[in-house]
Amino acid sequence: MTNPPRAVCDPCFIGDGQQIKIRTQQLLGVESAGEGIVNTAQLNRAIIEQYRAGCAIAGIDRDALLLLTTVGRRSRRPHTVPLMFHREGVRLITIGGNLGADTHPDWYFNLTANPHVTVEVGFESYEAVAEILTGADREQVWATLQTTYPELVDQWARVARQIPVVALTRA
């Protein structure tokens, strides 16, 4: 079996979260919701579809992407979102950066209500448990992320809230 082609990361992805979403939307051919407005739901659907098909995803390093499915805290329906991740031993680490928004992403609130999630990474899908890191564990992982992804440090610094760091561990 051959590996799917690797996406080339677009240098426009470093910077403001809204610019990142607009550039990704353009690369994937997703229609805008208005001047400078990103249709995030449609954009996520396009990324999820390409990911599950094993395709390269324009402007995104597929090898650093996972799909996280949470159960809606109010709807009780499954919700899937594409997220970048960092591998740390047996844990997959992701953050609730929400591309620099002032609020935590919806998926974060869903997993605080129910930490049992489904993770799709590469061509594998499995049940996992999400843990919101705190204290020394969070600080150590956060320091690693800042060192590993220095191009994102400025974006993270502009966020007034503490960005959640989440560890996903196979159930």
mmCIF file of C-alpha atoms in Angstrom:
data_model
loop_
_atom_site.group_PDB
_atom_site.id
_atom_site.type_symbol
_atom_site.label_atom_id
_atom_site.label_comp_id
_atom_site.label_asym_id
_atom_site.label_seq_id
_atom_site.Cartn_x
_atom_site.Cartn_y
_atom_site.Cartn_z
ATOM 1 C CA MET A 1 0.000 0.000 0.000
ATOM 2 C CA THR A 2 1.391 3.411 -0.896
ATOM 3 C CA ASN A 3 1.160 6.428 1.320
ATOM 4 C CA PRO A 4 -1.117 9.234 0.193
ATOM 5 C CA PRO A 5 0.659 12.271 -1.243
ATOM 6 C CA ARG A 6 1.816 14.747 1.366
ATOM 7 C CA ALA A 7 0.352 18.230 1.242
ATOM 8 C CA VAL A 8 2.714 21.127 0.857
ATOM 9 C CA CYS A 9 2.329 23.616 3.675
ATOM 10 C CA ASP A 10 1.519 27.098 2.456
ATOM 11 C CA PRO A 11 3.578 29.815 4.153
ATOM 12 C CA CYS A 12 0.412 31.942 4.300
ATOM 13 C CA PHE A 13 -0.719 29.644 7.115
ATOM 14 C CA ILE A 14 1.529 31.416 9.583
ATOM 15 C CA GLY A 15 -0.167 34.435 11.104
ATOM 16 C CA ASP A 16 -3.663 35.609 11.818
ATOM 17 C CA GLY A 17 -6.263 32.857 12.292
ATOM 18 C CA GLN A 18 -8.800 34.516 10.004
ATOM 19 C CA GLN A 19 -6.197 34.772 7.220
ATOM 20 C CA ILE A 20 -5.406 31.081 7.668
ATOM 21 C CA LYS A 21 -9.069 30.106 7.316
ATOM 22 C CA ILE A 22 -9.563 32.356 4.276
ATOM 23 C CA ARG A 23 -6.445 30.946 2.555
ATOM 24 C CA THR A 24 -7.474 27.331 3.300
ATOM 25 C CA GLN A 25 -10.978 28.069 2.023
ATOM 26 C CA GLN A 26 -9.517 29.431 -1.212
ATOM 27 C CA LEU A 27 -7.194 26.452 -1.673
ATOM 28 C CA LEU A 28 -10.043 23.983 -1.142
ATOM 29 C CA GLY A 29 -12.490 25.883 -3.334
ATOM 30 C CA VAL A 30 -15.015 26.422 -0.527
ATOM 31 C CA GLU A 31 -17.451 29.264 -1.144
ATOM 32 C CA SER A 32 -17.234 32.291 1.114
ATOM 33 C CA ALA A 33 -20.067 33.189 3.477
ATOM 34 C CA GLY A 34 -19.531 36.834 2.506
ATOM 35 C CA GLU A 35 -16.698 39.322 2.071
ATOM 36 C CA GLY A 36 -13.860 38.095 4.277
ATOM 37 C CA ILE A 37 -16.176 35.673 6.104
ATOM 38 C CA VAL A 38 -15.220 32.019 6.270
ATOM 39 C CA ASN A 39 -17.841 29.303 6.215
ATOM 40 C CA THR A 40 -16.054 27.227 8.881
ATOM 41 C CA ALA A 41 -18.565 24.358 8.817
ATOM 42 C CA GLN A 42 -18.246 23.968 5.045
ATOM 43 C CA LEU A 43 -14.452 24.323 5.240
ATOM 44 C CA ASN A 44 -14.245 21.615 7.934
ATOM 45 C CA ARG A 45 -16.495 19.308 5.876
ATOM 46 C CA ALA A 46 -14.181 19.693 2.862
ATOM 47 C CA ILE A 47 -11.078 18.943 4.964
ATOM 48 C CA ILE A 48 -12.755 15.929 6.618
ATOM 49 C CA GLU A 49 -13.890 14.551 3.246
ATOM 50 C CA GLN A 50 -10.399 14.835 1.740
ATOM 51 C CA TYR A 51 -8.775 13.397 4.863
ATOM 52 C CA ARG A 52 -11.040 10.356 4.963
ATOM 53 C CA ALA A 53 -10.485 9.774 1.241
ATOM 54 C CA GLY A 54 -6.733 9.608 1.918
ATOM 55 C CA CYS A 55 -6.086 12.629 -0.269
ATOM 56 C CA ALA A 56 -3.601 15.423 0.163
ATOM 57 C CA ILE A 57 -5.245 18.494 1.656
ATOM 58 C CA ALA A 58 -4.334 21.785 0.044
ATOM 59 C CA GLY A 59 -2.169 23.879 2.337
ATOM 60 C CA ILE A 60 -2.231 21.425 5.263
ATOM 61 C CA ASP A 61 0.332 18.845 6.335
ATOM 62 C CA ARG A 62 -1.886 15.762 6.422
ATOM 63 C CA ASP A 63 0.571 13.936 8.702
ATOM 64 C CA ALA A 64 0.014 16.548 11.426
ATOM 65 C CA LEU A 65 -3.786 16.383 11.205
ATOM 66 C CA LEU A 66 -6.304 14.253 13.058
ATOM 67 C CA LEU A 67 -10.071 14.093 13.106
ATOM 68 C CA LEU A 68 -11.663 14.355 16.539
ATOM 69 C CA THR A 69 -15.260 13.259 17.058
ATOM 70 C CA THR A 70 -16.954 14.424 20.239
ATOM 71 C CA VAL A 71 -20.527 14.020 21.421
ATOM 72 C CA GLY A 72 -22.440 17.307 21.460
ATOM 73 C CA ARG A 73 -23.095 18.390 25.043
ATOM 74 C CA ARG A 74 -26.594 19.589 24.162
ATOM 75 C CA SER A 75 -27.491 17.733 20.960
ATOM 76 C CA ARG A 76 -25.911 14.395 21.974
ATOM 77 C CA ARG A 77 -24.993 13.988 18.277
ATOM 78 C CA PRO A 78 -21.449 13.244 17.066
ATOM 79 C CA HIS A 79 -19.430 16.237 15.855
ATOM 80 C CA THR A 80 -16.170 15.827 13.950
ATOM 81 C CA VAL A 81 -13.499 18.505 13.571
ATOM 82 C CA PRO A 82 -10.063 18.486 11.945
ATOM 83 C CA LEU A 83 -7.262 19.456 14.341
ATOM 84 C CA MET A 84 -3.513 19.731 14.154
ATOM 85 C CA PHE A 85 -1.730 17.553 16.709
ATOM 86 C CA HIS A 86 1.638 16.815 18.269
ATOM 87 C CA ARG A 87 2.627 13.279 19.221
ATOM 88 C CA GLU A 88 4.069 12.830 22.714
ATOM 89 C CA GLY A 89 4.716 9.179 23.477
ATOM 90 C CA VAL A 90 1.369 7.381 23.427
ATOM 91 C CA ARG A 91 -0.580 10.645 23.727
ATOM 92 C CA LEU A 92 -1.714 12.902 20.925
ATOM 93 C CA ILE A 93 -1.668 16.532 22.027
ATOM 94 C CA THR A 94 -3.945 19.175 20.562
ATOM 95 C CA ILE A 95 -4.898 22.646 21.696
ATOM 96 C CA GLY A 96 -8.105 24.654 21.799
ATOM 97 C CA GLY A 97 -6.531 27.631 20.046
ATOM 98 C CA ASN A 98 -9.632 28.199 17.912
ATOM 99 C CA LEU A 99 -7.397 30.064 15.423
ATOM 100 C CA GLY A 100 -6.939 32.943 17.845
ATOM 101 C CA ALA A 101 -10.615 33.493 18.714
ATOM 102 C CA ASP A 102 -11.569 34.939 22.111
ATOM 103 C CA THR A 103 -13.503 31.798 23.075
ATOM 104 C CA HIS A 104 -12.696 28.121 23.377
ATOM 105 C CA PRO A 105 -13.871 25.986 20.438
ATOM 106 C CA ASP A 106 -17.141 24.049 20.682
ATOM 107 C CA TRP A 107 -15.326 20.695 20.621
ATOM 108 C CA TYR A 108 -13.549 21.676 23.846
ATOM 109 C CA PHE A 109 -16.853 22.240 25.659
ATOM 110 C CA ASN A 110 -18.158 18.942 24.273
ATOM 111 C CA LEU A 111 -15.254 16.967 25.676
ATOM 112 C CA THR A 112 -15.495 18.692 29.067
ATOM 113 C CA ALA A 113 -19.018 17.237 29.245
ATOM 114 C CA ASN A 114 -17.952 13.826 27.886
ATOM 115 C CA PRO A 115 -14.234 13.016 27.531
ATOM 116 C CA HIS A 116 -14.873 9.826 25.508
ATOM 117 C CA VAL A 117 -14.003 10.648 21.902
ATOM 118 C CA THR A 118 -13.114 9.014 18.603
ATOM 119 C CA VAL A 119 -9.778 9.815 16.987
ATOM 120 C CA GLU A 120 -8.927 9.284 13.322
ATOM 121 C CA VAL A 121 -5.245 9.615 12.583
ATOM 122 C CA GLY A 122 -3.679 8.448 9.357
ATOM 123 C CA PHE A 123 -5.793 5.498 8.272
ATOM 124 C CA GLU A 124 -6.641 4.370 11.807
ATOM 125 C CA SER A 125 -9.710 5.137 13.910
ATOM 126 C CA TYR A 126 -9.994 4.381 17.622
ATOM 127 C CA GLU A 127 -11.765 5.316 20.835
ATOM 128 C CA ALA A 128 -9.833 7.597 23.158
ATOM 129 C CA VAL A 129 -10.165 9.570 26.345
ATOM 130 C CA ALA A 130 -9.499 13.316 26.326
ATOM 131 C CA GLU A 131 -7.754 14.896 29.288
ATOM 132 C CA ILE A 132 -7.439 18.645 29.727
ATOM 133 C CA LEU A 133 -3.919 19.156 30.981
ATOM 134 C CA THR A 134 -3.312 21.336 34.022
ATOM 135 C CA GLY A 135 -0.450 22.295 36.293
ATOM 136 C CA ALA A 136 3.083 21.107 35.629
ATOM 137 C CA ASP A 137 1.987 18.660 32.899
ATOM 138 C CA ARG A 138 0.312 21.468 30.938
ATOM 139 C CA GLU A 139 3.277 23.811 31.400
ATOM 140 C CA GLN A 140 5.777 21.167 30.230
ATOM 141 C CA VAL A 141 3.705 20.290 27.161
ATOM 142 C CA TRP A 142 3.015 23.985 26.400
ATOM 143 C CA ALA A 143 6.769 24.718 26.514
ATOM 144 C CA THR A 144 7.391 21.827 24.105
ATOM 145 C CA LEU A 145 4.721 23.109 21.717
ATOM 146 C CA GLN A 146 6.188 26.624 21.753
ATOM 147 C CA THR A 147 9.644 25.269 20.967
ATOM 148 C CA THR A 148 8.380 22.888 18.286
ATOM 149 C CA TYR A 149 6.047 25.387 16.578
ATOM 150 C CA PRO A 150 7.686 28.817 16.982
ATOM 151 C CA GLU A 151 5.750 30.156 13.977
ATOM 152 C CA LEU A 152 2.537 29.919 16.034
ATOM 153 C CA VAL A 153 3.802 31.543 19.241
ATOM 154 C CA ASP A 154 2.797 35.069 18.115
ATOM 155 C CA GLN A 155 -0.740 33.907 17.291
ATOM 156 C CA TRP A 156 -1.058 32.183 20.668
ATOM 157 C CA ALA A 157 0.302 35.256 22.484
ATOM 158 C CA ARG A 158 -2.512 37.438 21.079
ATOM 159 C CA VAL A 159 -5.159 35.292 22.796
ATOM 160 C CA ALA A 160 -6.285 36.749 26.147
ATOM 161 C CA ARG A 161 -7.604 33.416 27.473
ATOM 162 C CA GLN A 162 -5.505 30.441 28.526
ATOM 163 C CA ILE A 163 -5.487 28.090 25.551
ATOM 164 C CA PRO A 164 -6.533 24.601 26.625
ATOM 165 C CA VAL A 165 -4.016 21.808 26.049
ATOM 166 C CA VAL A 166 -5.683 18.434 25.556
ATOM 167 C CA ALA A 167 -4.108 14.958 25.622
ATOM 168 C CA LEU A 168 -5.847 12.183 23.715
ATOM 169 C CA THR A 169 -5.049 8.683 24.950
ATOM 170 C CA ARG A 170 -6.258 5.452 23.392
ATOM 171 C CA ALA A 171 -9.030 3.927 25.517
#
